[in-house]
Structures are given as structure tokens and as C-alpha cells.
Amino acid sequence: MLCIRLAACAAVMINVLALIPWAAPAQAAPWRADEGNTRGWMLMSPQERIEHQGRVRSFTDYNACEAYRAEHHALMVQRARERGLDLPHGGRDFCDHLKSGRD
């Protein structure tokens, strides 16, 4: 009798779990700014980080995005210089997906 109840509970749980919308694949998730992908992360306040992430997510025009990226980078270079630090090079261009002919 206990086996029948356990089997019934397991069947119900499987059906319930099938109804839960699981997380979308990583590539479908919105971009999140963090220390690994944002030059000058350590030079920004927590509020600036939130604002930066929101701003980056809001762009629909490549030229506007690129102008902001250049401005942000120049500001981070200035802050780093004032503190005697070097910014890491490389990383992903967060405006790249807005170039013509891309989704």
C-alpha cells in the first residue's frame, strides 16, 4: 500500500514539475554587468553599476550605444589614472549586437 501511495505521489510531482516554467537558456537572458565583463567595475559605485547595466540594456541604436561606451570607457580610464590603476583590456563589445544585419 505504501508503494502505491509513493508511486502516486511521484506521478503527481512529475506532472506538477512539468508545468513550472524553467529558466530560459543563458543566451536568452538579459545582459548583466559584472566585474568580469565591465571595464572599470571596481571604480563604479553600486548605484552606478545598476545605472550602467540599465543603460546598456536600453540601447536599440548602435551609434548611440557606441557613443555611450566610448564615454563610459573614457571616464573609467580617468578614474583609474587618478588612482594609479590600469584598466584591463579586451572583453566583449556590448554594442556589437546592434550593428546592421544582426539580431
Tab-separated table of N, CA, C and O in Angstrom:
chain	number	residue	atom	x	y	z
A	1	MET	N	0.823	-1.194	0.000
A	1	MET	CA	0.000	0.000	0.000
A	1	MET	C	0.874	1.268	0.000
A	1	MET	O	0.558	2.220	-0.698
A	2	LEU	N	1.946	1.236	0.764
A	2	LEU	CA	2.849	2.365	0.827
A	2	LEU	C	3.499	2.614	-0.530
A	2	LEU	O	3.641	3.759	-0.971
A	3	CYS	N	3.847	1.543	-1.234
A	3	CYS	CA	4.454	1.660	-2.570
A	3	CYS	C	3.498	2.325	-3.549
A	3	CYS	O	3.914	3.135	-4.379
A	4	ILE	N	2.221	2.009	-3.454
A	4	ILE	CA	1.225	2.589	-4.355
A	4	ILE	C	1.102	4.082	-4.087
A	4	ILE	O	1.050	4.886	-5.017
A	5	ARG	N	1.090	4.471	-2.806
A	5	ARG	CA	0.999	5.890	-2.443
A	5	ARG	C	2.237	6.651	-2.914
A	5	ARG	O	2.126	7.755	-3.444
A	6	LEU	N	3.414	6.068	-2.721
A	6	LEU	CA	4.650	6.719	-3.163
A	6	LEU	C	4.667	6.876	-4.680
A	6	LEU	O	5.075	7.914	-5.206
A	7	ALA	N	4.234	5.852	-5.378
A	7	ALA	CA	4.191	5.923	-6.837
A	7	ALA	C	3.209	6.995	-7.297
A	7	ALA	O	3.487	7.746	-8.242
A	8	ALA	N	2.066	7.084	-6.634
A	8	ALA	CA	1.068	8.097	-6.982
A	8	ALA	C	1.608	9.499	-6.716
A	8	ALA	O	1.450	10.416	-7.529
A	9	CYS	N	2.276	9.687	-5.581
A	9	CYS	CA	2.870	10.984	-5.245
A	9	CYS	C	3.954	11.356	-6.259
A	9	CYS	O	4.038	12.502	-6.690
A	10	ALA	N	4.749	10.387	-6.633
A	10	ALA	CA	5.807	10.647	-7.610
A	10	ALA	C	5.201	11.063	-8.952
A	10	ALA	O	5.687	11.991	-9.605
A	11	ALA	N	4.144	10.402	-9.366
A	11	ALA	CA	3.495	10.737	-10.629
A	11	ALA	C	2.922	12.153	-10.593
A	11	ALA	O	3.041	12.920	-11.553
A	12	VAL	N	2.317	12.527	-9.473
A	12	VAL	CA	1.766	13.871	-9.322
A	12	VAL	C	2.899	14.900	-9.372
A	12	VAL	O	2.791	15.930	-10.048
A	13	MET	N	3.995	14.636	-8.678
A	13	MET	CA	5.131	15.562	-8.651
A	13	MET	C	5.711	15.749	-10.050
A	13	MET	O	6.047	16.862	-10.446
A	14	ILE	N	5.826	14.688	-10.797
A	14	ILE	CA	6.360	14.784	-12.158
A	14	ILE	C	5.462	15.667	-13.010
A	14	ILE	O	5.930	16.519	-13.762
A	15	ASN	N	4.161	15.491	-12.877
A	15	ASN	CA	3.221	16.314	-13.645
A	15	ASN	C	3.270	17.778	-13.217
A	15	ASN	O	3.181	18.672	-14.049
A	16	VAL	N	3.397	18.026	-11.934
A	16	VAL	CA	3.475	19.397	-11.439
A	16	VAL	C	4.769	20.055	-11.925
A	16	VAL	O	4.770	21.202	-12.381
A	17	LEU	N	5.884	19.346	-11.848
A	17	LEU	CA	7.161	19.903	-12.291
A	17	LEU	C	7.155	20.228	-13.776
A	17	LEU	O	7.821	21.172	-14.210
A	18	ALA	N	6.395	19.486	-14.549
A	18	ALA	CA	6.314	19.754	-15.985
A	18	ALA	C	5.623	21.084	-16.263
A	18	ALA	O	5.816	21.678	-17.318
A	19	LEU	N	4.821	21.562	-15.321
A	19	LEU	CA	4.101	22.821	-15.507
A	19	LEU	C	4.916	24.051	-15.141
A	19	LEU	O	4.554	25.171	-15.493
A	20	ILE	N	6.005	23.878	-14.419
A	20	ILE	CA	6.815	25.009	-13.957
A	20	ILE	C	7.664	25.518	-15.117
A	20	ILE	O	8.378	24.768	-15.737
A	21	PRO	N	7.569	26.831	-15.403
A	21	PRO	CA	8.410	27.382	-16.479
A	21	PRO	C	9.849	27.502	-15.993
A	21	PRO	O	10.161	28.306	-15.125
A	22	TRP	N	10.718	26.690	-16.536
A	22	TRP	CA	12.118	26.700	-16.121
A	22	TRP	C	12.841	27.859	-16.759
A	22	TRP	O	12.380	28.451	-17.725
A	23	ALA	N	14.006	28.177	-16.228
A	23	ALA	CA	14.803	29.305	-16.709
A	23	ALA	C	15.103	29.162	-18.199
A	23	ALA	O	15.299	28.071	-18.708
A	24	ALA	N	15.125	30.301	-18.861
A	24	ALA	CA	15.446	30.327	-20.295
A	24	ALA	C	16.918	30.020	-20.486
A	24	ALA	O	17.720	30.177	-19.565
A	25	PRO	N	17.312	29.587	-21.661
A	25	PRO	CA	18.730	29.340	-21.925
A	25	PRO	C	19.558	30.594	-21.671
A	25	PRO	O	19.059	31.709	-21.800
A	26	ALA	N	20.814	30.417	-21.331
A	26	ALA	CA	21.690	31.532	-20.961
A	26	ALA	C	21.736	32.612	-22.040
A	26	ALA	O	21.750	33.793	-21.725
A	27	GLN	N	21.766	32.241	-23.311
A	27	GLN	CA	21.876	33.248	-24.344
A	27	GLN	C	20.612	34.106	-24.451
A	27	GLN	O	20.653	35.185	-24.993
A	28	ALA	N	19.481	33.632	-23.929
A	28	ALA	CA	18.243	34.397	-23.993
A	28	ALA	C	18.104	35.349	-22.808
A	28	ALA	O	17.285	36.242	-22.840
A	29	ALA	N	18.906	35.169	-21.800
A	29	ALA	CA	18.817	36.018	-20.613
A	29	ALA	C	19.371	37.406	-20.921
A	29	ALA	O	20.259	37.553	-21.750
A	30	PRO	N	18.840	38.437	-20.260
A	30	PRO	CA	19.367	39.778	-20.495
A	30	PRO	C	20.810	39.903	-19.996
A	30	PRO	O	21.216	39.208	-19.072
A	31	TRP	N	21.542	40.784	-20.622
A	31	TRP	CA	22.933	41.019	-20.257
A	31	TRP	C	22.998	41.559	-18.837
A	31	TRP	O	22.213	42.403	-18.441
A	32	ARG	N	23.929	41.040	-18.068
A	32	ARG	CA	24.148	41.522	-16.703
A	32	ARG	C	25.576	42.028	-16.580
A	32	ARG	O	26.515	41.322	-16.895
A	33	ALA	N	25.707	43.254	-16.126
A	33	ALA	CA	27.031	43.827	-15.881
A	33	ALA	C	27.624	43.158	-14.652
A	33	ALA	O	26.928	42.908	-13.667
A	34	ASP	N	28.911	42.831	-14.720
A	34	ASP	CA	29.619	42.317	-13.551
A	34	ASP	C	31.106	42.603	-13.698
A	34	ASP	O	31.543	43.156	-14.705
A	35	GLU	N	31.878	42.226	-12.697
A	35	GLU	CA	33.306	42.527	-12.705
A	35	GLU	C	34.049	41.819	-13.834
A	35	GLU	O	35.132	42.240	-14.228
A	36	GLY	N	33.462	40.786	-14.389
A	36	GLY	CA	34.105	40.049	-15.460
A	36	GLY	C	33.858	40.611	-16.850
A	36	GLY	O	34.550	40.258	-17.792
A	37	ASN	N	32.863	41.487	-17.009
A	37	ASN	CA	32.557	41.996	-18.342
A	37	ASN	C	32.408	43.507	-18.427
A	37	ASN	O	32.013	44.035	-19.448
A	38	THR	N	32.724	44.207	-17.346
A	38	THR	CA	32.562	45.659	-17.327
A	38	THR	C	33.867	46.322	-16.925
A	38	THR	O	34.308	46.184	-15.771
A	39	ARG	N	34.472	47.004	-17.883
A	39	ARG	CA	35.722	47.696	-17.582
A	39	ARG	C	35.437	48.819	-16.591
A	39	ARG	O	34.514	49.599	-16.772
A	40	GLY	N	36.200	48.854	-15.531
A	40	GLY	CA	36.022	49.879	-14.516
A	40	GLY	C	35.017	49.518	-13.443
A	40	GLY	O	34.632	50.355	-12.642
A	41	TRP	N	34.588	48.271	-13.400
A	41	TRP	CA	33.608	47.817	-12.405
A	41	TRP	C	34.010	48.254	-11.007
A	41	TRP	O	33.199	48.770	-10.245
A	42	MET	N	35.289	48.053	-10.676
A	42	MET	CA	35.767	48.358	-9.327
A	42	MET	C	35.843	49.860	-9.074
A	42	MET	O	35.989	50.288	-7.937
A	43	LEU	N	35.691	50.669	-10.110
A	43	LEU	CA	35.755	52.118	-9.976
A	43	LEU	C	34.371	52.759	-9.943
A	43	LEU	O	34.252	53.975	-9.887
A	44	MET	N	33.344	51.941	-9.983
A	44	MET	CA	31.966	52.421	-10.000
A	44	MET	C	31.293	52.125	-8.659
A	44	MET	O	31.569	51.106	-8.038
A	45	SER	N	30.402	53.016	-8.261
A	45	SER	CA	29.614	52.766	-7.052
A	45	SER	C	28.536	51.732	-7.390
A	45	SER	O	28.223	51.524	-8.567
A	46	PRO	N	27.963	51.093	-6.374
A	46	PRO	CA	26.871	50.147	-6.654
A	46	PRO	C	25.734	50.778	-7.465
A	46	PRO	O	25.199	50.148	-8.377
A	47	GLN	N	25.397	52.020	-7.176
A	47	GLN	CA	24.330	52.697	-7.923
A	47	GLN	C	24.746	52.928	-9.374
A	47	GLN	O	23.945	52.743	-10.295
A	48	GLU	N	25.994	53.311	-9.593
A	48	GLU	CA	26.478	53.498	-10.967
A	48	GLU	C	26.444	52.190	-11.750
A	48	GLU	O	26.144	52.177	-12.944
A	49	ARG	N	26.752	51.093	-11.078
A	49	ARG	CA	26.714	49.785	-11.752
A	49	ARG	C	25.311	49.448	-12.211
A	49	ARG	O	25.110	48.974	-13.332
A	50	ILE	N	24.334	49.698	-11.366
A	50	ILE	CA	22.935	49.436	-11.705
A	50	ILE	C	22.506	50.320	-12.872
A	50	ILE	O	21.878	49.860	-13.830
A	51	GLU	N	22.867	51.602	-12.800
A	51	GLU	CA	22.504	52.535	-13.865
A	51	GLU	C	23.185	52.157	-15.184
A	51	GLU	O	22.572	52.231	-16.247
A	52	HIS	N	24.445	51.754	-15.107
A	52	HIS	CA	25.183	51.347	-16.305
A	52	HIS	C	24.506	50.142	-16.961
A	52	HIS	O	24.286	50.129	-18.169
A	53	GLN	N	24.176	49.153	-16.174
A	53	GLN	CA	23.531	47.956	-16.710
A	53	GLN	C	22.208	48.315	-17.377
A	53	GLN	O	21.913	47.858	-18.479
A	54	GLY	N	21.409	49.130	-16.720
A	54	GLY	CA	20.127	49.543	-17.293
A	54	GLY	C	20.309	50.322	-18.585
A	54	GLY	O	19.574	50.124	-19.558
A	55	ARG	N	21.294	51.184	-18.594
A	55	ARG	CA	21.554	51.985	-19.798
A	55	ARG	C	21.977	51.089	-20.956
A	55	ARG	O	21.489	51.236	-22.073
A	56	VAL	N	22.896	50.169	-20.693
A	56	VAL	CA	23.377	49.273	-21.738
A	56	VAL	C	22.230	48.439	-22.297
A	56	VAL	O	22.121	48.244	-23.509
A	57	ARG	N	21.368	47.959	-21.446
A	57	ARG	CA	20.232	47.148	-21.897
A	57	ARG	C	19.233	47.944	-22.719
A	57	ARG	O	18.482	47.385	-23.508
A	58	SER	N	19.190	49.262	-22.535
A	58	SER	CA	18.155	50.073	-23.172
A	58	SER	C	18.453	50.456	-24.617
A	58	SER	O	17.560	50.868	-25.338
A	59	PHE	N	19.687	50.317	-25.063
A	59	PHE	CA	20.049	50.785	-26.397
A	59	PHE	C	19.417	49.941	-27.498
A	59	PHE	O	19.386	48.721	-27.424
A	60	THR	N	18.933	50.650	-28.516
A	60	THR	CA	18.432	49.996	-29.719
A	60	THR	C	19.179	50.499	-30.955
A	60	THR	O	19.003	49.967	-32.035
A	61	ASP	N	19.998	51.526	-30.784
A	61	ASP	CA	20.753	52.122	-31.876
A	61	ASP	C	22.246	51.936	-31.629
A	61	ASP	O	22.751	52.284	-30.556
A	62	TYR	N	22.946	51.378	-32.611
A	62	TYR	CA	24.374	51.101	-32.456
A	62	TYR	C	25.181	52.373	-32.189
A	62	TYR	O	26.026	52.395	-31.292
A	63	ASN	N	24.939	53.442	-32.946
A	63	ASN	CA	25.741	54.657	-32.783
A	63	ASN	C	25.575	55.272	-31.400
A	63	ASN	O	26.544	55.729	-30.798
A	64	ALA	N	24.356	55.278	-30.880
A	64	ALA	CA	24.121	55.811	-29.530
A	64	ALA	C	24.812	54.934	-28.493
A	64	ALA	O	25.419	55.434	-27.543
A	65	CYS	N	24.729	53.633	-28.690
A	65	CYS	CA	25.375	52.697	-27.769
A	65	CYS	C	26.888	52.885	-27.796
A	65	CYS	O	27.546	52.964	-26.749
A	66	GLU	N	27.453	52.992	-28.987
A	66	GLU	CA	28.897	53.150	-29.137
A	66	GLU	C	29.374	54.470	-28.527
A	66	GLU	O	30.430	54.525	-27.892
A	67	ALA	N	28.595	55.528	-28.672
A	67	ALA	CA	28.947	56.817	-28.071
A	67	ALA	C	28.974	56.697	-26.545
A	67	ALA	O	29.898	57.198	-25.892
A	68	TYR	N	27.966	56.036	-25.992
A	68	TYR	CA	27.947	55.828	-24.535
A	68	TYR	C	29.121	54.965	-24.090
A	68	TYR	O	29.778	55.259	-23.098
A	69	ARG	N	29.402	53.902	-24.845
A	69	ARG	CA	30.503	53.008	-24.487
A	69	ARG	C	31.828	53.758	-24.457
A	69	ARG	O	32.609	53.631	-23.514
A	70	ALA	N	32.061	54.594	-25.453
A	70	ALA	CA	33.304	55.379	-25.505
A	70	ALA	C	33.377	56.371	-24.343
A	70	ALA	O	34.429	56.533	-23.709
A	71	GLU	N	32.256	57.014	-24.040
A	71	GLU	CA	32.194	57.969	-22.924
A	71	GLU	C	32.453	57.262	-21.591
A	71	GLU	O	33.227	57.736	-20.755
A	72	HIS	N	31.808	56.120	-21.416
A	72	HIS	CA	31.979	55.355	-20.181
A	72	HIS	C	33.434	54.889	-20.034
A	72	HIS	O	34.015	55.001	-18.957
A	73	HIS	N	34.001	54.409	-21.124
A	73	HIS	CA	35.382	53.940	-21.088
A	73	HIS	C	36.336	55.083	-20.726
A	73	HIS	O	37.237	54.907	-19.900
A	74	ALA	N	36.134	56.257	-21.338
A	74	ALA	CA	36.994	57.407	-21.033
A	74	ALA	C	36.898	57.791	-19.558
A	74	ALA	O	37.912	58.105	-18.915
A	75	LEU	N	35.695	57.753	-19.008
A	75	LEU	CA	35.505	58.063	-17.590
A	75	LEU	C	36.217	57.052	-16.703
A	75	LEU	O	36.870	57.413	-15.725
A	76	MET	N	36.141	55.770	-17.060
A	76	MET	CA	36.796	54.735	-16.263
A	76	MET	C	38.321	54.855	-16.362
A	76	MET	O	39.029	54.656	-15.377
A	77	VAL	N	38.839	55.212	-17.549
A	77	VAL	CA	40.282	55.439	-17.706
A	77	VAL	C	40.732	56.587	-16.819
A	77	VAL	O	41.756	56.503	-16.133
A	78	GLN	N	39.947	57.663	-16.802
A	78	GLN	CA	40.269	58.822	-15.961
A	78	GLN	C	40.278	58.430	-14.484
A	78	GLN	O	41.209	58.781	-13.753
A	79	ARG	N	39.267	57.718	-14.031
A	79	ARG	CA	39.214	57.293	-12.623
A	79	ARG	C	40.375	56.370	-12.278
A	79	ARG	O	40.957	56.491	-11.200
A	80	ALA	N	40.702	55.469	-13.186
A	80	ALA	CA	41.815	54.548	-12.946
A	80	ALA	C	43.120	55.324	-12.840
A	80	ALA	O	43.934	55.072	-11.938
A	81	ARG	N	43.321	56.263	-13.743
A	81	ARG	CA	44.536	57.075	-13.734
A	81	ARG	C	44.673	57.842	-12.410
A	81	ARG	O	45.755	57.919	-11.835
A	82	GLU	N	43.560	58.394	-11.933
A	82	GLU	CA	43.566	59.140	-10.663
A	82	GLU	C	43.965	58.260	-9.489
A	82	GLU	O	44.505	58.740	-8.503
A	83	ARG	N	43.701	56.972	-9.589
A	83	ARG	CA	44.021	56.027	-8.510
A	83	ARG	C	45.300	55.236	-8.781
A	83	ARG	O	45.645	54.336	-8.037
A	84	GLY	N	45.967	55.542	-9.901
A	84	GLY	CA	47.195	54.842	-10.244
A	84	GLY	C	46.975	53.404	-10.677
A	84	GLY	O	47.830	52.550	-10.461
A	85	LEU	N	45.836	53.124	-11.301
A	85	LEU	CA	45.492	51.770	-11.740
A	85	LEU	C	45.466	51.681	-13.253
A	85	LEU	O	45.387	52.694	-13.949
A	86	ASP	N	45.534	50.467	-13.771
A	86	ASP	CA	45.350	50.204	-15.193
A	86	ASP	C	44.051	49.431	-15.371
A	86	ASP	O	43.755	48.521	-14.602
A	87	LEU	N	43.289	49.809	-16.391
A	87	LEU	CA	42.079	49.051	-16.707
A	87	LEU	C	42.450	47.820	-17.512
A	87	LEU	O	43.332	47.891	-18.374
A	88	PRO	N	41.797	46.697	-17.263
A	88	PRO	CA	42.054	45.515	-18.091
A	88	PRO	C	41.584	45.772	-19.518
A	88	PRO	O	40.635	46.519	-19.753
A	89	HIS	N	42.265	45.177	-20.490
A	89	HIS	CA	41.909	45.343	-21.898
A	89	HIS	C	41.097	44.153	-22.375
A	89	HIS	O	41.010	43.137	-21.709
A	90	GLY	N	40.532	44.296	-23.554
A	90	GLY	CA	39.771	43.201	-24.147
A	90	GLY	C	38.331	43.212	-23.673
A	90	GLY	O	37.802	44.225	-23.255
A	91	GLY	N	37.713	42.071	-23.749
A	91	GLY	CA	36.315	41.958	-23.334
A	91	GLY	C	35.384	42.068	-24.521
A	91	GLY	O	35.780	42.344	-25.650
A	92	ARG	N	34.137	41.875	-24.258
A	92	ARG	CA	33.111	41.868	-25.286
A	92	ARG	C	32.584	43.279	-25.514
A	92	ARG	O	32.406	44.039	-24.579
A	93	ASP	N	32.354	43.637	-26.765
A	93	ASP	CA	31.762	44.918	-27.108
A	93	ASP	C	30.244	44.785	-26.941
A	93	ASP	O	29.588	44.115	-27.726
A	94	PHE	N	29.704	45.416	-25.905
A	94	PHE	CA	28.279	45.236	-25.619
A	94	PHE	C	27.365	45.910	-26.642
A	94	PHE	O	26.156	45.701	-26.621
A	95	CYS	N	27.923	46.680	-27.566
A	95	CYS	CA	27.125	47.312	-28.622
A	95	CYS	C	27.111	46.476	-29.900
A	95	CYS	O	26.326	46.751	-30.810
A	96	ASP	N	27.969	45.492	-29.979
A	96	ASP	CA	28.170	44.728	-31.205
A	96	ASP	C	26.876	44.130	-31.772
A	96	ASP	O	26.679	44.107	-32.974
A	97	HIS	N	26.000	43.671	-30.908
A	97	HIS	CA	24.756	43.043	-31.388
A	97	HIS	C	23.805	44.034	-32.071
A	97	HIS	O	22.858	43.618	-32.728
A	98	LEU	N	24.085	45.325	-31.961
A	98	LEU	CA	23.219	46.335	-32.567
A	98	LEU	C	23.665	46.742	-33.976
A	98	LEU	O	22.975	47.527	-34.632
A	99	LYS	N	24.786	46.213	-34.420
A	99	LYS	CA	25.267	46.538	-35.767
A	99	LYS	C	24.253	46.062	-36.802
A	99	LYS	O	23.540	45.091	-36.587
A	100	SER	N	24.199	46.736	-37.938
A	100	SER	CA	23.266	46.383	-39.019
A	100	SER	C	23.418	44.938	-39.435
A	100	SER	O	24.521	44.418	-39.493
A	101	GLY	N	22.291	44.299	-39.692
A	101	GLY	CA	22.295	42.922	-40.175
A	101	GLY	C	22.403	41.889	-39.098
A	101	GLY	O	22.530	40.710	-39.361
A	102	ARG	N	22.364	42.296	-37.850
A	102	ARG	CA	22.432	41.341	-36.736
A	102	ARG	C	21.123	41.354	-35.981
A	102	ARG	O	20.411	42.331	-35.961
A	103	ASP	N	20.851	40.244	-35.303
A	103	ASP	CA	19.613	40.156	-34.493
A	103	ASP	C	19.887	40.567	-33.081
A	103	ASP	O	20.915	40.462	-32.554
